[in-house]
Amino acid sequence: MPNSAAAGKAALLDELGLAGTESLFAQIPAAHRLPALPDLPPALTSEVELSRHLNALLDRNRPAGDGLSFLGGGIWQHHVPAVVDEIVGRAEFLTPVWGTPSSDFGRNQVWWEFTSQLGALLGLELVGLPVYSWGAAAGHAFRMAARLTGRNRIILPAAISPERLAVITGYAHSADPTMRLELVTAPCDATGRLDLAAVAALADGNTAALYYENPAYLGGLETGAAELAAIAARVGAETIAGVDPISLGVIAPPGELGVDIAVGTIQTLGVHMHAGGGLGGFIATRDDARYAAEYPTLLNSLTTTVDGELAFGLMLFHQSSYGSRELGKDWTGNSTYLWAVAAATYMALLGPAGFAEIGHLILARTRFAGETLAGVNGVKVAETGGVFRELLLDFSASRRRVDAVNRALLERHGIFGGIEITPDTALFAFTECHSEADIVRLADALREVLS
């Protein structure tokens, strides 16, 4: 923790045998340091002033939940049952990071339930505790594949979330040139599905992994999943699938499609949008020692004690950065274990029938939206069938740019529009939170905005 008291700082430096602090920060580039203190506003002198100031700042926000939101592309507005918030807010889950042995037992049991339920959804047996995001999970998986194969080339879709790609790019880089991953993008169709022929041409003996997403970033359901796994297998590469678990009530799980490593989000499993960051990403594989030995994340398991009682605990702890620091398989970094509690609660509430029901509802809402919006002059829908939750809308015929359309939707109608993909196209998301009346309202608003 920072210590600005002169005597305390001097004592610490003396203990370390240092004359000053410069050597402690030598690894931080000069461009990343402040040359002088920033021009900060006057200090707030009371809690009352602080509370008033923060509330004034928060009042400037326009939360998506307060209006009608069609934002998606990585963080979605799915319904969070009240019981999920109740469980997550319990002190034994909310407040401890690492608790006492007695609280660890209950926490470890919930984590075991999370990994077990998610594994059943995915058709895979081994699931790690969640990392910071889908992008972080994918980056870890690419590194796992590189270690497993001794190769450094990753093939991934050209149509991918920019935020996710930015995180993946960070994982691919290394100060050591021999450790860098080469990211090669493959072309996709209008809904984000990979071009199988192009992927086959790109795959070679240097390929560590082939990565696809199902549903794709632009909403398409990847109908070529089995073929993609076969392409990867032919060149000895790992098949990695990016998956949203909320879709697994209506599409085949990755474990049935030849996938070696599955990654994805857990935000859709009972986690609010929360400003769009740090909402949890998972990594899952078959229960194979070859894969288990490469996990950088914490793994939870179940066994029996000498007295025959059930016990839950962590396994292979030594290979994580918690156990071995910089010598771990990878730096686990910020993890989101509280959201594992939320996801475990959500999955238990839904059950298999619930996942099928919500998946069919989202498919129906997406199809209704596609058919309804296709009737709006100036709007072209990329595809209305074979897509899940996301629709790519093209406004080029209206001669209105996406930023202007979204601004008008929000200012005139209180509607958050889609994510800008190009100046003329935007990605709109439709979930179980959207009624048919909401979709008709969007269509009417677009007619007014584009008229």
Coordinates of C-alpha atoms in Angstrom, one line a residue:
M1 CA 0.0 0.0 0.0
P2 CA 1.3 3.5 -0.6
N3 CA 3.0 5.2 2.3
S4 CA 3.8 8.9 1.9
A5 CA 5.0 9.5 5.5
A6 CA 8.7 10.4 5.2
A7 CA 9.8 8.3 8.2
G8 CA 7.9 5.2 7.0
K9 CA 9.3 5.6 3.5
A10 CA 12.8 6.0 4.8
A11 CA 12.5 2.9 7.0
L12 CA 11.2 0.8 4.0
L13 CA 14.0 2.0 1.7
D14 CA 16.6 1.3 4.5
E15 CA 15.3 -2.2 4.9
L16 CA 15.7 -2.8 1.2
G17 CA 19.1 -1.2 1.1
L18 CA 18.0 1.4 -1.4
A19 CA 18.8 5.1 -1.6
G20 CA 15.6 6.0 -3.4
T21 CA 12.5 4.6 -5.1
E22 CA 13.6 5.0 -8.8
S23 CA 15.0 1.4 -9.1
L24 CA 11.7 0.0 -7.9
F25 CA 9.9 1.6 -10.9
A26 CA 12.6 1.2 -13.5
Q27 CA 10.5 -1.3 -15.5
I28 CA 7.7 1.2 -16.0
P29 CA 8.4 3.2 -19.3
A30 CA 8.9 6.9 -18.9
A31 CA 5.9 7.6 -21.2
H32 CA 3.6 5.8 -18.7
R33 CA 4.7 8.0 -15.8
L34 CA 3.2 11.4 -14.8
P35 CA 6.0 14.0 -15.0
A36 CA 4.1 16.1 -12.4
L37 CA 1.0 15.9 -10.3
P38 CA -2.2 16.4 -12.3
D39 CA -4.3 19.5 -11.8
L40 CA -6.8 18.0 -9.4
P41 CA -10.0 19.8 -8.1
P42 CA -10.0 20.9 -4.4
A43 CA -10.3 18.1 -1.9
L44 CA -13.8 17.3 -0.6
T45 CA -13.8 17.8 3.1
S46 CA -16.7 15.7 4.2
E47 CA -18.7 12.6 3.4
V48 CA -21.7 14.7 2.7
E49 CA -19.9 16.6 0.0
L50 CA -18.5 13.4 -1.4
S51 CA -21.9 11.8 -1.6
R52 CA -23.5 14.8 -3.2
H53 CA -20.6 15.0 -5.8
L54 CA -20.8 11.4 -6.7
N55 CA -24.6 11.4 -7.0
A56 CA -24.4 14.4 -9.3
L57 CA -22.0 12.5 -11.5
L58 CA -24.2 9.4 -11.5
D59 CA -27.2 11.4 -12.4
R60 CA -25.6 12.3 -15.7
N61 CA -25.7 8.6 -16.8
R62 CA -28.5 7.2 -18.9
P63 CA -28.5 3.5 -17.8
A64 CA -29.6 1.1 -20.6
G65 CA -32.0 -0.5 -18.1
D66 CA -33.9 2.7 -17.7
G67 CA -34.9 2.8 -21.3
L68 CA -35.4 0.4 -24.2
S69 CA -32.0 -1.1 -25.1
F70 CA -30.9 -3.1 -28.1
L71 CA -27.3 -3.0 -27.3
G72 CA -25.4 -6.4 -27.5
G73 CA -22.3 -7.6 -29.2
G74 CA -20.7 -8.9 -25.9
I75 CA -22.7 -7.5 -23.0
W76 CA -26.5 -8.1 -23.2
Q77 CA -29.6 -7.2 -21.3
H78 CA -30.9 -10.5 -20.2
H79 CA -33.3 -10.9 -17.3
V80 CA -31.7 -11.5 -13.9
P81 CA -34.1 -13.2 -11.5
A82 CA -34.5 -11.5 -8.1
V83 CA -33.2 -14.6 -6.3
V84 CA -29.9 -14.3 -8.1
D85 CA -29.3 -10.9 -6.7
E86 CA -30.4 -12.1 -3.2
I87 CA -27.9 -14.9 -3.2
V88 CA -25.0 -12.8 -4.6
G89 CA -25.7 -10.1 -2.0
R90 CA -25.3 -12.5 0.9
A91 CA -22.3 -11.4 3.1
E92 CA -20.6 -14.8 2.9
F93 CA -20.3 -14.5 -0.9
L94 CA -20.2 -10.7 -1.4
T95 CA -17.5 -9.6 1.1
P96 CA -14.7 -12.3 1.3
V97 CA -12.0 -12.7 -1.3
W98 CA -10.4 -15.7 0.4
G99 CA -12.3 -16.6 3.5
T100 CA -11.7 -18.7 6.6
P101 CA -11.6 -22.5 6.2
S102 CA -15.2 -22.7 7.3
S103 CA -16.4 -20.1 4.7
D104 CA -14.2 -21.7 2.1
F105 CA -16.2 -24.9 2.3
G106 CA -19.5 -23.3 1.4
R107 CA -17.8 -21.1 -1.3
N108 CA -16.0 -24.1 -2.8
Q109 CA -19.3 -26.1 -2.9
V110 CA -21.0 -23.2 -4.9
W111 CA -18.0 -23.1 -7.2
W112 CA -18.2 -26.8 -7.7
E113 CA -21.9 -26.5 -8.6
F114 CA -21.0 -23.7 -11.0
T115 CA -18.4 -25.8 -12.9
S116 CA -20.6 -28.9 -12.8
Q117 CA -23.7 -27.2 -14.2
L118 CA -21.8 -25.3 -16.9
G119 CA -19.9 -28.5 -17.8
A120 CA -23.3 -30.2 -18.3
L121 CA -24.4 -27.4 -20.6
L122 CA -21.2 -27.5 -22.6
G123 CA -20.9 -31.2 -22.9
L124 CA -17.4 -31.0 -21.4
E125 CA -16.3 -32.3 -18.0
L126 CA -13.5 -29.9 -16.9
V127 CA -14.4 -26.2 -16.3
G128 CA -12.2 -23.6 -14.6
L129 CA -13.3 -20.9 -12.3
P130 CA -14.1 -17.7 -14.4
V131 CA -11.6 -15.2 -15.6
Y132 CA -12.2 -11.5 -16.2
S133 CA -14.0 -11.7 -19.6
W134 CA -14.7 -13.7 -22.7
G135 CA -11.6 -12.1 -24.4
A136 CA -9.4 -13.1 -21.5
A137 CA -10.7 -16.7 -21.6
A138 CA -10.0 -16.8 -25.4
G139 CA -6.5 -15.4 -24.9
H140 CA -5.8 -18.0 -22.2
A141 CA -7.1 -20.8 -24.5
F142 CA -4.9 -19.6 -27.4
R143 CA -1.9 -19.8 -25.1
M144 CA -3.0 -23.3 -23.9
A145 CA -3.2 -24.4 -27.5
A146 CA 0.3 -23.0 -28.2
R147 CA 1.8 -24.9 -25.3
L148 CA -0.1 -28.1 -26.3
T149 CA 1.0 -28.0 -29.9
G150 CA 4.3 -26.1 -29.8
R151 CA 3.0 -23.8 -32.5
N152 CA 2.1 -20.1 -32.6
R153 CA -0.5 -19.5 -35.3
I154 CA -4.2 -18.9 -34.4
I155 CA -6.9 -18.7 -37.1
L156 CA -9.9 -16.7 -36.0
P157 CA -12.9 -15.0 -37.6
A158 CA -12.5 -11.6 -39.2
A159 CA -15.9 -10.7 -37.7
I160 CA -15.3 -10.5 -34.0
S161 CA -16.0 -8.1 -31.2
P162 CA -13.4 -5.3 -31.3
E163 CA -13.2 -5.3 -27.5
R164 CA -12.7 -9.1 -27.5
L165 CA -10.1 -8.8 -30.2
A166 CA -8.2 -6.1 -28.3
V167 CA -7.9 -8.3 -25.3
I168 CA -6.9 -11.3 -27.4
T169 CA -4.2 -9.2 -29.2
G170 CA -2.8 -8.3 -25.8
Y171 CA -2.5 -12.0 -24.9
A172 CA -0.9 -12.8 -28.2
H173 CA 1.9 -10.2 -27.7
S174 CA 5.0 -10.9 -25.7
A175 CA 8.3 -9.1 -25.0
D176 CA 9.9 -12.4 -26.0
P177 CA 9.5 -12.8 -29.8
T178 CA 9.6 -16.6 -29.5
M179 CA 6.5 -16.4 -27.3
R180 CA 4.3 -14.3 -29.6
L181 CA 1.2 -15.6 -31.2
E182 CA 0.4 -14.9 -34.9
L183 CA -3.3 -14.0 -35.3
V184 CA -4.6 -14.8 -38.8
T185 CA -8.2 -13.7 -39.6
A186 CA -10.5 -15.7 -41.9
P187 CA -13.3 -14.2 -44.0
C188 CA -16.9 -14.5 -42.8
D189 CA -20.3 -14.0 -44.4
A190 CA -22.8 -11.2 -43.5
T191 CA -23.8 -12.9 -40.2
G192 CA -20.3 -13.8 -39.1
R193 CA -20.1 -17.5 -40.2
L194 CA -16.6 -18.6 -41.3
D195 CA -15.8 -19.3 -45.0
L196 CA -14.9 -23.0 -44.7
A197 CA -12.8 -23.0 -47.9
A198 CA -10.8 -20.0 -46.8
V199 CA -10.2 -21.6 -43.4
A200 CA -9.0 -24.8 -45.0
A201 CA -6.6 -22.9 -47.1
L202 CA -5.2 -21.0 -44.1
A203 CA -4.7 -24.0 -41.9
D204 CA -1.2 -25.5 -42.0
G205 CA 1.5 -27.2 -39.9
N206 CA 2.1 -24.0 -38.0
T207 CA -1.5 -23.6 -36.8
A208 CA -1.9 -24.1 -33.1
A209 CA -5.7 -23.5 -33.0
L210 CA -8.7 -22.7 -35.1
Y211 CA -11.2 -20.5 -33.3
Y212 CA -14.8 -19.9 -34.2
E213 CA -17.8 -18.5 -32.4
N214 CA -21.3 -20.0 -32.2
P215 CA -23.4 -17.9 -32.3
A216 CA -21.1 -15.7 -34.3
Y217 CA -20.5 -12.1 -33.4
L218 CA -22.9 -10.9 -36.1
G219 CA -25.6 -13.4 -34.9
G220 CA -25.2 -16.3 -37.4
L221 CA -25.4 -19.8 -36.1
E222 CA -22.2 -21.6 -37.2
T223 CA -23.5 -24.5 -39.3
G224 CA -20.0 -25.6 -40.3
A225 CA -18.8 -26.4 -36.8
A226 CA -18.1 -30.1 -37.4
E227 CA -16.3 -29.2 -40.6
L228 CA -14.1 -26.6 -38.8
A229 CA -13.2 -29.2 -36.2
A230 CA -12.2 -31.7 -39.0
I231 CA -10.0 -29.0 -40.7
A232 CA -8.2 -28.4 -37.4
A233 CA -7.7 -32.1 -36.7
R234 CA -6.2 -32.6 -40.2
V235 CA -3.3 -30.2 -39.4
G236 CA -3.0 -31.3 -35.8
A237 CA -4.4 -28.0 -34.4
E238 CA -6.8 -27.5 -31.5
T239 CA -10.4 -26.5 -32.1
I240 CA -11.5 -23.7 -29.8
A241 CA -15.1 -22.5 -29.8
G242 CA -16.4 -19.3 -28.4
V243 CA -19.9 -20.0 -26.9
D244 CA -22.6 -18.1 -25.1
P245 CA -24.2 -20.7 -22.7
I246 CA -27.6 -19.0 -23.0
S247 CA -27.9 -20.5 -26.5
L248 CA -27.2 -24.1 -25.5
G249 CA -30.8 -25.0 -24.9
V250 CA -31.4 -24.8 -28.7
I251 CA -28.0 -25.5 -30.3
A252 CA -25.6 -28.4 -29.9
P253 CA -23.1 -28.1 -27.2
P254 CA -19.4 -27.8 -28.1
G255 CA -18.6 -31.2 -26.6
E256 CA -20.7 -32.8 -29.3
L257 CA -19.0 -30.9 -32.1
G258 CA -15.4 -32.0 -31.8
V259 CA -14.3 -28.9 -29.8
D260 CA -11.2 -29.3 -27.8
I261 CA -11.4 -26.1 -25.7
A262 CA -14.6 -24.0 -25.2
V263 CA -14.5 -20.5 -24.0
G264 CA -17.2 -17.8 -23.6
T265 CA -19.1 -15.5 -21.4
I266 CA -21.0 -16.1 -18.2
Q267 CA -22.6 -12.6 -18.2
T268 CA -25.8 -14.0 -19.7
L269 CA -26.1 -16.4 -16.8
G270 CA -27.6 -14.0 -14.3
V271 CA -25.2 -11.1 -14.3
H272 CA -26.4 -7.5 -15.0
M273 CA -24.7 -5.4 -17.6
H274 CA -22.7 -3.5 -15.0
A275 CA -21.1 -0.9 -17.4
G276 CA -19.8 -3.6 -19.7
G277 CA -16.7 -4.9 -18.0
G278 CA -15.3 -7.7 -15.9
L279 CA -18.4 -9.9 -16.1
G280 CA -16.8 -13.3 -16.4
G281 CA -15.4 -15.7 -19.0
F282 CA -15.0 -19.5 -18.8
I283 CA -12.6 -22.1 -20.1
A284 CA -13.7 -25.7 -20.5
T285 CA -12.2 -28.9 -21.9
R286 CA -12.6 -32.7 -21.7
D287 CA -11.4 -34.3 -18.5
D288 CA -8.0 -35.1 -19.9
A289 CA -4.8 -34.7 -18.0
R290 CA -3.2 -33.2 -21.1
Y291 CA -5.6 -30.3 -20.9
A292 CA -5.8 -30.1 -17.2
A293 CA -2.1 -29.6 -17.0
E294 CA -2.3 -26.4 -19.1
Y295 CA -5.1 -24.6 -17.2
P296 CA -4.0 -21.2 -15.9
T297 CA -7.2 -20.9 -13.9
L298 CA -8.3 -22.3 -10.6
L299 CA -10.0 -25.7 -10.8
N300 CA -12.5 -27.0 -8.3
S301 CA -13.2 -30.6 -7.4
L302 CA -15.0 -32.9 -5.1
T303 CA -13.7 -35.8 -3.1
T304 CA -14.3 -37.7 0.2
T305 CA -12.6 -37.3 3.5
V306 CA -11.1 -40.1 5.6
D307 CA -14.4 -40.1 7.5
G308 CA -16.4 -40.6 4.3
E309 CA -17.7 -37.0 4.1
L310 CA -17.9 -35.0 0.9
A311 CA -15.2 -32.3 0.6
F312 CA -14.8 -29.5 -2.0
G313 CA -11.5 -28.0 -2.8
L314 CA -9.0 -26.6 -5.3
M315 CA -6.8 -28.9 -7.4
L316 CA -3.7 -28.2 -9.5
F317 CA -3.3 -25.0 -7.5
H318 CA 0.4 -25.0 -8.0
Q319 CA 0.2 -24.3 -11.8
S320 CA -1.8 -21.1 -11.4
S321 CA -0.3 -17.7 -10.9
Y322 CA -1.8 -17.8 -7.4
G323 CA 0.4 -20.9 -6.6
S324 CA 3.5 -20.1 -8.6
R325 CA 3.3 -16.4 -9.4
E326 CA 5.2 -15.6 -12.6
L327 CA 6.1 -19.3 -13.0
G328 CA 2.5 -20.3 -13.4
K329 CA 1.0 -21.5 -16.7
D330 CA -0.3 -18.0 -17.3
W331 CA -1.2 -15.0 -15.2
T332 CA -4.8 -15.6 -14.1
G333 CA -5.1 -11.9 -13.2
N334 CA -8.5 -10.4 -12.3
S335 CA -11.0 -13.2 -11.8
T336 CA -14.7 -12.9 -11.2
Y337 CA -15.6 -15.6 -8.7
L338 CA -18.6 -13.7 -7.4
W339 CA -20.2 -14.1 -10.8
A340 CA -19.7 -17.8 -10.5
V341 CA -22.1 -17.7 -7.6
A342 CA -24.6 -15.7 -9.7
A343 CA -24.3 -18.2 -12.6
A344 CA -24.6 -21.2 -10.4
T345 CA -27.9 -19.8 -9.0
Y346 CA -29.2 -18.9 -12.4
M347 CA -28.5 -22.3 -14.0
A348 CA -30.1 -24.0 -11.0
L349 CA -33.2 -21.9 -11.4
L350 CA -33.5 -22.5 -15.2
G351 CA -32.7 -26.2 -15.4
P352 CA -32.5 -28.0 -18.9
A353 CA -36.2 -27.1 -19.7
G354 CA -35.6 -23.5 -18.8
F355 CA -32.6 -23.2 -21.1
A356 CA -34.6 -24.7 -24.0
E357 CA -37.5 -22.3 -23.3
I358 CA -35.4 -19.2 -23.2
G359 CA -33.4 -20.2 -26.3
H360 CA -36.6 -20.8 -28.3
L361 CA -38.0 -17.4 -27.1
I362 CA -34.8 -15.6 -28.2
L363 CA -34.9 -17.3 -31.6
A364 CA -38.6 -16.3 -32.0
R365 CA -38.0 -12.7 -30.9
T366 CA -35.0 -12.4 -33.3
R367 CA -37.0 -13.8 -36.2
F368 CA -39.9 -11.5 -35.4
A369 CA -37.5 -8.5 -35.2
G370 CA -35.9 -9.4 -38.6
E371 CA -39.3 -9.7 -40.4
T372 CA -40.6 -6.5 -38.7
L373 CA -37.6 -4.3 -39.4
A374 CA -37.2 -5.5 -42.9
G375 CA -40.5 -3.7 -43.6
V376 CA -39.0 -0.3 -42.6
N377 CA -38.0 1.8 -45.6
G378 CA -34.2 2.5 -45.5
V379 CA -33.4 -0.6 -43.4
K380 CA -31.9 -3.8 -44.8
V381 CA -31.6 -6.8 -42.6
A382 CA -28.6 -9.0 -43.4
E383 CA -30.6 -12.2 -42.6
T384 CA -33.7 -13.1 -40.7
G385 CA -33.2 -16.9 -40.4
G386 CA -30.3 -18.9 -38.9
V387 CA -29.4 -16.2 -36.5
F388 CA -29.6 -16.0 -32.7
R389 CA -30.3 -12.7 -30.8
E390 CA -28.2 -10.4 -33.1
L391 CA -29.3 -8.7 -36.3
L392 CA -27.1 -6.6 -38.6
L393 CA -29.0 -3.7 -39.9
D394 CA -27.9 -1.7 -42.9
F395 CA -29.0 1.9 -43.1
S396 CA -27.1 2.9 -46.3
A397 CA -30.3 3.1 -48.4
S398 CA -31.6 5.8 -46.0
R399 CA -28.4 7.8 -46.4
R400 CA -28.3 8.1 -42.6
R401 CA -25.2 7.1 -40.7
V402 CA -25.4 4.9 -37.7
D403 CA -24.2 7.5 -35.2
A404 CA -27.0 9.9 -36.3
V405 CA -29.6 7.2 -36.2
N406 CA -28.6 6.1 -32.7
R407 CA -28.5 9.7 -31.5
A408 CA -32.0 10.4 -32.8
L409 CA -33.3 7.1 -31.3
L410 CA -32.0 8.0 -27.9
E411 CA -32.9 11.7 -27.9
R412 CA -36.4 11.4 -29.4
H413 CA -37.5 8.0 -28.3
G414 CA -35.4 6.9 -25.3
I415 CA -34.1 3.9 -27.2
F416 CA -30.5 2.7 -27.2
G417 CA -29.7 1.6 -30.7
G418 CA -27.2 -1.0 -31.9
I419 CA -23.5 -1.1 -31.9
E420 CA -21.9 0.5 -34.9
I421 CA -20.1 -2.0 -37.1
T422 CA -19.5 0.3 -40.0
P423 CA -20.7 3.9 -40.6
D424 CA -23.7 2.4 -42.4
T425 CA -24.4 -0.8 -40.3
A426 CA -25.2 -1.6 -36.7
L427 CA -25.7 -4.7 -34.7
F428 CA -29.0 -4.8 -32.8
A429 CA -29.6 -7.4 -30.1
F430 CA -33.0 -9.0 -29.2
T431 CA -33.4 -11.0 -26.0
E432 CA -36.2 -12.4 -23.8
C433 CA -36.4 -8.9 -22.3
H434 CA -37.9 -7.6 -25.5
S435 CA -41.6 -8.1 -26.2
E436 CA -43.1 -8.0 -29.6
A437 CA -44.5 -4.6 -28.7
D438 CA -40.9 -3.3 -27.9
I439 CA -39.8 -4.4 -31.4
V440 CA -42.7 -2.7 -33.0
R441 CA -41.9 0.4 -31.0
L442 CA -38.3 0.2 -32.4
A443 CA -39.6 -0.2 -36.0
D444 CA -42.0 2.8 -35.6
A445 CA -39.1 4.9 -34.1
L446 CA -36.9 4.0 -37.0
R447 CA -39.6 5.0 -39.5
E448 CA -39.8 8.4 -37.9
V449 CA -36.0 8.8 -37.6
L450 CA -35.3 7.8 -41.2
S451 CA -38.2 9.7 -42.8

